[in-house]
PDB file of C-alpha atoms and ligand atoms in Angstrom:
ATOM      1  CA  UNK A   8     -19.766  -8.528  -2.417  1.00 46.00           C
ATOM      2  CA  UNK A   9     -19.520 -11.035  -5.250  1.00 46.00           C
ATOM      3  CA  UNK A  10     -16.284  -9.345  -6.251  1.00 78.00           C
ATOM      4  CA  UNK A  11     -14.540  -9.770  -2.946  1.00 90.00           C
ATOM      5  CA  UNK A  12     -12.008 -12.455  -2.239  1.00 93.00           C
ATOM      6  CA  UNK A  13     -11.977 -12.055   1.536  1.00 96.00           C
ATOM      7  CA  UNK A  14     -14.673 -11.723   4.192  1.00 97.00           C
ATOM      8  CA  UNK A  15     -12.638 -10.511   7.164  1.00 98.00           C
ATOM      9  CA  UNK A  16      -9.312  -8.723   6.966  1.00 98.00           C
ATOM     10  CA  UNK A  17      -7.006  -6.823   9.245  1.00 98.00           C
ATOM     11  CA  UNK A  18      -5.392  -3.669   7.890  1.00 98.00           C
ATOM     12  CA  UNK A  19      -2.167  -2.499   9.526  1.00 98.00           C
ATOM     13  CA  UNK A  20      -1.379   1.175   9.030  1.00 97.00           C
ATOM     14  CA  UNK A  21       1.811   2.788  10.206  1.00 93.00           C
ATOM     15  CA  UNK A  22       1.523   6.006  12.156  1.00 93.00           C
ATOM     16  CA  UNK A  23       3.728   7.647   9.519  1.00 90.00           C
ATOM     17  CA  UNK A  24       1.053   6.887   6.947  1.00 89.00           C
ATOM     18  CA  UNK A  25      -1.065   9.568   8.620  1.00 93.00           C
ATOM     19  CA  UNK A  26       1.686  12.198   8.428  1.00 92.00           C
ATOM     20  CA  UNK A  27       1.568  12.942   4.714  1.00 87.00           C
ATOM     21  CA  UNK A  28       4.168  15.621   3.981  1.00 88.00           C
ATOM     22  CA  UNK A  29       4.424  16.739   7.574  1.00 88.00           C
ATOM     23  CA  UNK A  30       7.344  15.863   9.860  1.00 87.00           C
ATOM     24  CA  UNK A  31       5.074  14.596  12.603  1.00 89.00           C
ATOM     25  CA  UNK A  32       1.429  14.453  13.624  1.00 94.00           C
ATOM     26  CA  UNK A  33      -1.651  13.937  11.517  1.00 95.00           C
ATOM     27  CA  UNK A  34      -2.269  15.383   8.078  1.00 96.00           C
ATOM     28  CA  UNK A  35      -5.950  16.098   7.500  1.00 95.00           C
ATOM     29  CA  UNK A  36      -5.664  15.303   3.788  1.00 95.00           C
ATOM     30  CA  UNK A  37      -3.907  12.037   4.507  1.00 96.00           C
ATOM     31  CA  UNK A  38      -6.401  10.827   7.068  1.00 96.00           C
ATOM     32  CA  UNK A  39      -9.273  11.670   4.720  1.00 97.00           C
ATOM     33  CA  UNK A  40      -7.512   9.725   1.974  1.00 96.00           C
ATOM     34  CA  UNK A  41      -7.102   6.707   4.293  1.00 96.00           C
ATOM     35  CA  UNK A  42     -10.726   6.891   5.346  1.00 97.00           C
ATOM     36  CA  UNK A  43     -11.829   7.007   1.688  1.00 98.00           C
ATOM     37  CA  UNK A  44      -9.686   3.979   0.857  1.00 97.00           C
ATOM     38  CA  UNK A  45     -11.160   2.070   3.806  1.00 98.00           C
ATOM     39  CA  UNK A  46     -14.681   3.166   2.923  1.00 98.00           C
ATOM     40  CA  UNK A  47     -14.247   1.804  -0.620  1.00 97.00           C
ATOM     41  CA  UNK A  48     -13.548  -1.654   0.854  1.00 97.00           C
ATOM     42  CA  UNK A  49     -16.211  -1.338   3.541  1.00 97.00           C
ATOM     43  CA  UNK A  50     -18.733  -0.730   0.743  1.00 97.00           C
ATOM     44  CA  UNK A  51     -17.977  -4.217  -0.581  1.00 96.00           C
ATOM     45  CA  UNK A  52     -19.369  -5.673   2.654  1.00 96.00           C
ATOM     46  CA  UNK A  53     -15.978  -6.715   3.979  1.00 97.00           C
ATOM     47  CA  UNK A  54     -15.381  -6.987   7.727  1.00 98.00           C
ATOM     48  CA  UNK A  55     -12.426  -4.716   8.488  1.00 98.00           C
ATOM     49  CA  UNK A  56     -10.318  -4.489  11.622  1.00 98.00           C
ATOM     50  CA  UNK A  57      -7.504  -1.953  11.837  1.00 98.00           C
ATOM     51  CA  UNK A  58      -4.324  -1.602  13.853  1.00 98.00           C
ATOM     52  CA  UNK A  59      -2.481   1.724  13.594  1.00 97.00           C
ATOM     53  CA  UNK A  60       1.032   2.482  14.739  1.00 96.00           C
ATOM     54  CA  UNK A  61       1.985   5.647  16.596  1.00 95.00           C
ATOM     55  CA  UNK A  62       5.309   6.637  15.020  1.00 92.00           C
ATOM     56  CA  UNK A  63       3.931   9.927  13.666  1.00 93.00           C
ATOM     57  CA  UNK A  64       3.528  11.086  17.271  1.00 93.00           C
ATOM     58  CA  UNK A  65       6.018   9.121  19.313  1.00 89.00           C
ATOM     59  CA  UNK A  66       8.514   6.376  18.576  1.00 78.00           C
ATOM     60  CA  UNK A  67       9.122   4.174  21.595  1.00 65.00           C
ATOM     61  CA  UNK A  68      12.168   2.455  20.123  1.00 65.00           C
ATOM     62  CA  UNK A  69      14.075   5.644  19.302  1.00 71.00           C
ATOM     63  CA  UNK A  70      13.230   7.261  22.634  1.00 65.00           C
ATOM     64  CA  UNK A  71      14.537   4.093  24.287  1.00 61.00           C
ATOM     65  CA  UNK A  72      17.766   4.443  22.361  1.00 67.00           C
ATOM     66  CA  UNK A  73      18.431   7.973  23.669  1.00 74.00           C
ATOM     67  CA  UNK A  74      18.207   6.861  27.238  1.00 84.00           C
ATOM     68  CA  UNK A  75      14.553   6.814  28.153  1.00 87.00           C
ATOM     69  CA  UNK A  76      13.363   3.696  29.911  1.00 90.00           C
ATOM     70  CA  UNK A  77      11.982   1.408  27.203  1.00 89.00           C
ATOM     71  CA  UNK A  78       8.821   0.587  29.104  1.00 92.00           C
ATOM     72  CA  UNK A  79       7.986   4.269  29.615  1.00 92.00           C
ATOM     73  CA  UNK A  80       8.760   4.993  25.974  1.00 92.00           C
ATOM     74  CA  UNK A  81       6.570   2.128  24.799  1.00 92.00           C
ATOM     75  CA  UNK A  82       3.721   3.309  27.019  1.00 93.00           C
ATOM     76  CA  UNK A  83       3.939   6.695  25.292  1.00 94.00           C
ATOM     77  CA  UNK A  84       3.985   4.967  21.903  1.00 94.00           C
ATOM     78  CA  UNK A  85       0.869   2.999  22.817  1.00 96.00           C
ATOM     79  CA  UNK A  86      -0.920   6.208  23.814  1.00 96.00           C
ATOM     80  CA  UNK A  87       0.043   7.635  20.420  1.00 96.00           C
ATOM     81  CA  UNK A  88      -1.778   4.750  18.725  1.00 97.00           C
ATOM     82  CA  UNK A  89      -4.899   5.652  20.687  1.00 98.00           C
ATOM     83  CA  UNK A  90      -4.719   9.226  19.349  1.00 97.00           C
ATOM     84  CA  UNK A  91      -4.369   7.912  15.791  1.00 97.00           C
ATOM     85  CA  UNK A  92      -7.221   5.444  16.248  1.00 98.00           C
ATOM     86  CA  UNK A  93      -9.553   8.179  17.473  1.00 98.00           C
ATOM     87  CA  UNK A  94      -8.564  10.415  14.552  1.00 97.00           C
ATOM     88  CA  UNK A  95      -9.264   7.669  12.029  1.00 98.00           C
ATOM     89  CA  UNK A  96     -12.505   6.754  13.794  1.00 98.00           C
ATOM     90  CA  UNK A  97     -13.664  10.339  13.409  1.00 98.00           C
ATOM     91  CA  UNK A  98     -12.747  10.439   9.704  1.00 98.00           C
ATOM     92  CA  UNK A  99     -14.472   7.115   9.031  1.00 98.00           C
ATOM     93  CA  UNK A 100     -17.642   8.073  10.875  1.00 98.00           C
ATOM     94  CA  UNK A 101     -17.766  11.363   8.910  1.00 97.00           C
ATOM     95  CA  UNK A 102     -18.005   9.074   5.864  1.00 97.00           C
ATOM     96  CA  UNK A 103     -20.884   7.082   7.324  1.00 97.00           C
ATOM     97  CA  UNK A 104     -18.759   4.103   8.382  1.00 98.00           C
ATOM     98  CA  UNK A 105     -19.743   2.798  11.821  1.00 98.00           C
ATOM     99  CA  UNK A 106     -16.699   2.129  13.971  1.00 98.00           C
ATOM    100  CA  UNK A 107     -15.665   1.033  17.444  1.00 98.00           C
ATOM    101  CA  UNK A 108     -12.289   1.692  19.066  1.00 98.00           C
ATOM    102  CA  UNK A 109     -11.098  -0.983  21.478  1.00 98.00           C
ATOM    103  CA  UNK A 110      -8.036  -0.261  23.566  1.00 98.00           C
ATOM    104  CA  UNK A 111      -5.607  -2.801  25.000  1.00 98.00           C
ATOM    105  CA  UNK A 112      -4.987  -0.364  27.862  1.00 98.00           C
ATOM    106  CA  UNK A 113      -8.056   0.458  29.934  1.00 97.00           C
ATOM    107  CA  UNK A 114      -9.280   3.996  29.382  1.00 97.00           C
ATOM    108  CA  UNK A 115     -13.024   3.568  29.600  1.00 96.00           C
ATOM    109  CA  UNK A 116     -13.868   7.227  29.103  1.00 96.00           C
ATOM    110  CA  UNK A 117     -12.198   7.228  25.711  1.00 96.00           C
ATOM    111  CA  UNK A 118     -12.502   3.745  24.268  1.00 97.00           C
ATOM    112  CA  UNK A 119     -14.018   0.358  24.886  1.00 98.00           C
ATOM    113  CA  UNK A 120     -11.717  -2.165  26.461  1.00 98.00           C
ATOM    114  CA  UNK A 121     -10.380  -4.886  24.185  1.00 98.00           C
ATOM    115  CA  UNK A 122     -12.801  -7.801  24.411  1.00 98.00           C
ATOM    116  CA  UNK A 123     -12.387 -10.321  21.622  1.00 98.00           C
ATOM    117  CA  UNK A 124     -15.975 -11.573  21.549  1.00 98.00           C
ATOM    118  CA  UNK A 125     -17.308  -8.039  21.459  1.00 98.00           C
ATOM    119  CA  UNK A 126     -14.891  -7.128  18.676  1.00 98.00           C
ATOM    120  CA  UNK A 127     -16.173 -10.054  16.614  1.00 98.00           C
ATOM    121  CA  UNK A 128     -19.798  -9.034  17.198  1.00 98.00           C
ATOM    122  CA  UNK A 129     -18.951  -5.499  16.073  1.00 98.00           C
ATOM    123  CA  UNK A 130     -17.413  -6.871  12.884  1.00 98.00           C
ATOM    124  CA  UNK A 131     -20.418  -9.091  12.262  1.00 98.00           C
ATOM    125  CA  UNK A 132     -22.677  -6.069  12.685  1.00 98.00           C
ATOM    126  CA  UNK A 133     -20.763  -4.195  10.015  1.00 98.00           C
ATOM    127  CA  UNK A 134     -18.623  -1.953  12.206  1.00 98.00           C
ATOM    128  CA  UNK A 135     -14.987  -1.279  11.506  1.00 98.00           C
ATOM    129  CA  UNK A 136     -13.038  -2.135  14.663  1.00 98.00           C
ATOM    130  CA  UNK A 137      -9.898  -0.154  15.471  1.00 98.00           C
ATOM    131  CA  UNK A 138      -7.601  -1.916  17.903  1.00 98.00           C
ATOM    132  CA  UNK A 139      -5.684   0.736  19.833  1.00 98.00           C
ATOM    133  CA  UNK A 140      -2.746   0.626  22.264  1.00 98.00           C
ATOM    134  CA  UNK A 141      -0.926  -2.209  20.523  1.00 97.00           C
ATOM    135  CA  UNK A 142      -0.855  -5.399  22.571  1.00 98.00           C
ATOM    136  CA  UNK A 143      -0.949  -3.339  25.773  1.00 97.00           C
ATOM    137  CA  UNK A 144       2.581  -4.498  26.583  1.00 97.00           C
ATOM    138  CA  UNK A 145       5.935  -2.782  26.181  1.00 95.00           C
ATOM    139  CA  UNK A 146       8.571  -4.426  23.971  1.00 94.00           C
ATOM    140  CA  UNK A 147       5.961  -5.409  21.377  1.00 95.00           C
ATOM    141  CA  UNK A 148       5.446  -3.491  18.169  1.00 95.00           C
ATOM    142  CA  UNK A 149       2.128  -2.629  16.604  1.00 97.00           C
ATOM    143  CA  UNK A 150       3.050  -5.056  13.802  1.00 97.00           C
ATOM    144  CA  UNK A 151       3.034  -7.817  16.399  1.00 98.00           C
ATOM    145  CA  UNK A 152      -0.258  -6.468  17.744  1.00 98.00           C
ATOM    146  CA  UNK A 153      -1.650  -6.607  14.205  1.00 98.00           C
ATOM    147  CA  UNK A 154      -0.602 -10.246  13.742  1.00 98.00           C
ATOM    148  CA  UNK A 155      -1.967 -11.153  17.172  1.00 98.00           C
ATOM    149  CA  UNK A 156      -5.343  -9.466  16.649  1.00 98.00           C
ATOM    150  CA  UNK A 157      -5.638 -10.835  13.094  1.00 98.00           C
ATOM    151  CA  UNK A 158      -5.273 -14.320  14.497  1.00 98.00           C
ATOM    152  CA  UNK A 159      -7.624 -13.740  17.400  1.00 98.00           C
ATOM    153  CA  UNK A 160     -10.430 -12.484  15.160  1.00 98.00           C
ATOM    154  CA  UNK A 161      -9.667 -15.162  12.536  1.00 98.00           C
ATOM    155  CA  UNK A 162      -8.945 -12.663   9.804  1.00 98.00           C
ATOM    156  CA  UNK A 163      -8.135 -14.415   6.546  1.00 98.00           C
ATOM    157  CA  UNK A 164      -5.246 -12.099   5.815  1.00 98.00           C
ATOM    158  CA  UNK A 165      -3.224  -9.233   7.232  1.00 98.00           C
ATOM    159  CA  UNK A 166      -2.697  -6.335   4.871  1.00 98.00           C
ATOM    160  CA  UNK A 167       0.309  -4.293   5.859  1.00 97.00           C
ATOM    161  CA  UNK A 168       0.153  -0.853   4.265  1.00 96.00           C
ATOM    162  CA  UNK A 169       3.518   0.769   3.618  1.00 90.00           C
ATOM    163  CA  UNK A 170       5.052   3.556   1.553  1.00 86.00           C
ATOM    164  CA  UNK A 171       6.666   1.049  -0.809  1.00 86.00           C
ATOM    165  CA  UNK A 172       5.219  -1.454  -3.274  1.00 91.00           C
ATOM    166  CA  UNK A 173       6.455  -4.501  -1.352  1.00 92.00           C
ATOM    167  CA  UNK A 174       9.804  -6.322  -1.249  1.00 90.00           C
ATOM    168  CA  UNK A 175      12.635  -6.071  -3.766  1.00 89.00           C
ATOM    169  CA  UNK A 176      15.660  -8.371  -3.919  1.00 83.00           C
ATOM    170  CA  UNK A 177      17.820  -5.293  -3.217  1.00 79.00           C
ATOM    171  CA  UNK A 178      17.185  -1.634  -2.436  1.00 77.00           C
ATOM    172  CA  UNK A 179      15.517  -0.135  -5.548  1.00 77.00           C
ATOM    173  CA  UNK A 180      16.716   3.347  -4.577  1.00 78.00           C
ATOM    174  CA  UNK A 181      20.328   2.154  -4.794  1.00 84.00           C
ATOM    175  CA  UNK A 182      20.102  -0.591  -7.393  1.00 84.00           C
ATOM    176  CA  UNK A 183      18.188   0.259 -10.580  1.00 84.00           C
ATOM    177  CA  UNK A 184      17.980  -3.456 -11.482  1.00 87.00           C
ATOM    178  CA  UNK A 185      16.367  -4.465  -8.203  1.00 85.00           C
ATOM    179  CA  UNK A 186      13.685  -7.054  -8.873  1.00 90.00           C
ATOM    180  CA  UNK A 187      10.275  -6.981  -7.271  1.00 93.00           C
ATOM    181  CA  UNK A 188       9.378 -10.035  -5.154  1.00 94.00           C
ATOM    182  CA  UNK A 189       5.749 -11.105  -5.581  1.00 96.00           C
ATOM    183  CA  UNK A 190       5.807 -14.004  -3.132  1.00 96.00           C
ATOM    184  CA  UNK A 191       8.130 -14.885  -0.300  1.00 96.00           C
ATOM    185  CA  UNK A 192       8.084 -17.303   2.629  1.00 96.00           C
ATOM    186  CA  UNK A 193       8.123 -16.222   6.273  1.00 96.00           C
ATOM    187  CA  UNK A 194      11.435 -18.006   6.703  1.00 95.00           C
ATOM    188  CA  UNK A 195      13.050 -16.063   3.850  1.00 94.00           C
ATOM    189  CA  UNK A 196      11.848 -12.774   5.317  1.00 94.00           C
ATOM    190  CA  UNK A 197      13.464 -13.770   8.610  1.00 94.00           C
ATOM    191  CA  UNK A 198      16.674 -15.070   7.028  1.00 93.00           C
ATOM    192  CA  UNK A 199      17.129 -12.071   4.752  1.00 88.00           C
ATOM    193  CA  UNK A 200      16.157  -9.734   7.589  1.00 86.00           C
ATOM    194  CA  UNK A 201      13.793  -7.848   5.335  1.00 84.00           C
ATOM    195  CA  UNK A 202      12.702  -4.733   7.111  1.00 80.00           C
ATOM    196  CA  UNK A 203       8.977  -4.525   6.414  1.00 79.00           C
ATOM    197  CA  UNK A 204       7.996  -6.235   9.675  1.00 89.00           C
ATOM    198  CA  UNK A 205       9.856  -7.139  12.835  1.00 92.00           C
ATOM    199  CA  UNK A 206      10.864 -10.719  13.519  1.00 95.00           C
ATOM    200  CA  UNK A 207       8.426 -11.251  16.402  1.00 96.00           C
ATOM    201  CA  UNK A 208       5.529 -10.346  14.127  1.00 97.00           C
ATOM    202  CA  UNK A 209       6.751 -12.553  11.272  1.00 97.00           C
ATOM    203  CA  UNK A 210       7.451 -15.507  13.599  1.00 97.00           C
ATOM    204  CA  UNK A 211       3.996 -15.287  15.121  1.00 97.00           C
ATOM    205  CA  UNK A 212       2.409 -15.168  11.673  1.00 98.00           C
ATOM    206  CA  UNK A 213       4.551 -18.114  10.562  1.00 97.00           C
ATOM    207  CA  UNK A 214       3.584 -20.255  13.555  1.00 96.00           C
ATOM    208  CA  UNK A 215      -0.068 -19.767  12.757  1.00 95.00           C
ATOM    209  CA  UNK A 216       0.155 -19.540   8.940  1.00 96.00           C
ATOM    210  CA  UNK A 217      -1.376 -16.090   8.721  1.00 98.00           C
ATOM    211  CA  UNK A 218      -0.773 -14.755   5.201  1.00 97.00           C
ATOM    212  CA  UNK A 219       0.448 -11.160   4.971  1.00 98.00           C
ATOM    213  CA  UNK A 220       0.432  -8.841   1.980  1.00 97.00           C
ATOM    214  CA  UNK A 221       2.818  -5.887   2.128  1.00 96.00           C
ATOM    215  CA  UNK A 222       1.514  -3.212  -0.234  1.00 96.00           C
ATOM    216  CA  UNK A 223       1.638   0.467  -1.081  1.00 94.00           C
ATOM    217  CA  UNK A 224      -1.371   2.320   0.245  1.00 92.00           C
ATOM    218  CA  UNK A 225      -0.230   5.561  -1.350  1.00 92.00           C
ATOM    219  CA  UNK A 226      -1.465   4.241  -4.678  1.00 95.00           C
ATOM    220  CA  UNK A 227      -5.136   4.962  -4.746  1.00 96.00           C
ATOM    221  CA  UNK A 228      -7.385   1.917  -5.019  1.00 97.00           C
ATOM    222  CA  UNK A 229      -4.743  -0.651  -4.008  1.00 97.00           C
ATOM    223  CA  UNK A 230      -6.562  -1.767  -0.858  1.00 97.00           C
ATOM    224  CA  UNK A 231      -9.766  -2.448  -2.773  1.00 97.00           C
ATOM    225  CA  UNK A 232      -7.922  -4.135  -5.637  1.00 97.00           C
ATOM    226  CA  UNK A 233      -6.268  -6.599  -3.250  1.00 97.00           C
ATOM    227  CA  UNK A 234      -9.610  -7.375  -1.648  1.00 97.00           C
ATOM    228  CA  UNK A 235     -10.967  -8.069  -5.111  1.00 96.00           C
ATOM    229  CA  UNK A 236      -8.162 -10.538  -5.819  1.00 94.00           C
ATOM    230  CA  UNK A 237      -5.614  -8.503  -7.797  1.00 96.00           C
ATOM    231  CA  UNK A 238      -2.046  -9.547  -7.157  1.00 95.00           C
ATOM    232  CA  UNK A 239      -0.609  -6.354  -5.741  1.00 96.00           C
ATOM    233  CA  UNK A 240       2.294  -6.085  -3.312  1.00 97.00           C
ATOM    234  CA  UNK A 241       4.338  -8.928  -1.838  1.00 97.00           C
ATOM    235  CA  UNK A 242       2.587 -11.964  -0.365  1.00 97.00           C
ATOM    236  CA  UNK A 243       4.314 -13.508   2.662  1.00 97.00           C
ATOM    237  CA  UNK A 244       3.134 -17.067   3.319  1.00 96.00           C
ATOM    238  CA  UNK A 245       4.378 -20.528   4.265  1.00 93.00           C
ATOM    239  CA  UNK A 246       5.582 -21.912   1.010  1.00 73.00           C
ATOM    240  CA  UNK A 247       6.439 -20.225  -2.215  1.00 65.00           C
ATOM    241  CA  UNK A 248       5.360 -22.250  -5.214  1.00 57.00           C
ATOM    242  CA  UNK A 249       6.336 -20.645  -8.501  1.00 55.00           C
TER     243      UNK A 249
HETATM  244  P1  GTP B  11     -24.150  -3.752  20.587  1.00 54.65           P
HETATM  245  O1  GTP B  11     -23.758  -4.752  21.596  1.00 54.65           O
HETATM  246  O2  GTP B  11     -24.226  -4.304  19.241  1.00 54.65           O
HETATM  247  O3  GTP B  11     -25.334  -2.928  20.948  1.00 54.65           O
HETATM  248  O4  GTP B  11     -22.853  -2.805  20.503  1.00 54.65           O
HETATM  249  P2  GTP B  11     -22.690  -1.294  20.821  1.00 54.65           P
HETATM  250  O5  GTP B  11     -21.218  -1.021  20.764  1.00 54.65           O
HETATM  251  O6  GTP B  11     -23.514  -0.405  19.957  1.00 54.65           O
HETATM  252  O7  GTP B  11     -23.257  -1.187  22.273  1.00 54.65           O
HETATM  253  P3  GTP B  11     -22.688  -0.616  23.574  1.00 54.65           P
HETATM  254  O8  GTP B  11     -23.900  -0.266  24.353  1.00 54.65           O
HETATM  255  O9  GTP B  11     -21.679  -1.552  24.136  1.00 54.65           O
HETATM  256  O10 GTP B  11     -21.909   0.690  23.130  1.00 54.65           O
HETATM  257  C1  GTP B  11     -22.550   1.875  22.776  1.00 54.65           C
HETATM  258  C2  GTP B  11     -21.501   2.933  22.518  1.00 54.65           C
HETATM  259  O11 GTP B  11     -20.691   3.116  23.671  1.00 54.65           O
HETATM  260  C3  GTP B  11     -20.526   2.583  21.396  1.00 54.65           C
HETATM  261  O12 GTP B  11     -20.173   3.743  20.676  1.00 54.65           O
HETATM  262  C4  GTP B  11     -19.310   2.054  22.114  1.00 54.65           C
HETATM  263  O13 GTP B  11     -18.111   2.254  21.405  1.00 54.65           O
HETATM  264  C5  GTP B  11     -19.347   2.858  23.386  1.00 54.65           C
HETATM  265  N1  GTP B  11     -18.767   2.110  24.490  1.00 54.65           N
HETATM  266  C6  GTP B  11     -19.086   0.877  24.935  1.00 54.65           C
HETATM  267  N2  GTP B  11     -18.314   0.519  25.964  1.00 54.65           N
HETATM  268  C7  GTP B  11     -17.483   1.549  26.207  1.00 54.65           C
HETATM  269  C8  GTP B  11     -16.430   1.813  27.150  1.00 54.65           C
HETATM  270  O14 GTP B  11     -16.080   1.001  27.991  1.00 54.65           O
HETATM  271  N3  GTP B  11     -15.819   3.030  27.052  1.00 54.65           N
HETATM  272  C9  GTP B  11     -16.170   3.943  26.124  1.00 54.65           C
HETATM  273  N4  GTP B  11     -15.496   5.088  26.089  1.00 54.65           N
HETATM  274  N5  GTP B  11     -17.124   3.751  25.245  1.00 54.65           N
HETATM  275  C10 GTP B  11     -17.789   2.576  25.271  1.00 54.65           C
END
């Protein structure tokens, strides 16, 4: 505990992060890896809340673009996040981590309803809380849900796990000289239209000064290192003082 820099954090995982090498769905190896990474932070005594996307099962935005009604597509996407949350819950509990899934869409037989005060009590009692079904509304991404829930539970930081190390000043796959950005302001992310998070999510974080670290969860130990204060990934915050 003495090592840790934060007491309460929200981890945002993309649905794709659960896919591993597969084209869709959930890779058993990948979900075990995620659960181990989360367990290593849980063991530090950190309160952890998690929001998972659903893109490994269903992508609301792309279905919308091929003609499906956006609201219907987003409902399907939200259900996909419930599937992912239950899968991660199972993997975490197999590792002795107590968890609770709370869903923004009522489905009592499967998950608790989202109740903020109850979520906070769960965290205080040392349970990892998985927030499923996004915000419960169409037209909002799970990134926005993550920012919203992080603020509601008063998380000190939102950790957005991605497949890349963070932001570069240009695409590192195209430009070999691309420079890594360690710190950036919300406004710059919006102005430069950097893709790591959608503008609604960034704006909401900016309005409430919620710091976000975009980092690569594929590198083993990164989540724990950040919690212990190592400067990994790109920090998005109000002002960038260099
Ligand atoms: P405490 O208030 O600390 O006792 O929390 P608790 O979550 O252990 O107590 P509770 O009696 O609320 O829940 C017991 C179990 O039932 C937990 O695994 C919850 O996740 C689950 N649970 C509680 N409410 C619901 C619900 O509405 N639907 C479903 N499916 N499970 C629920």
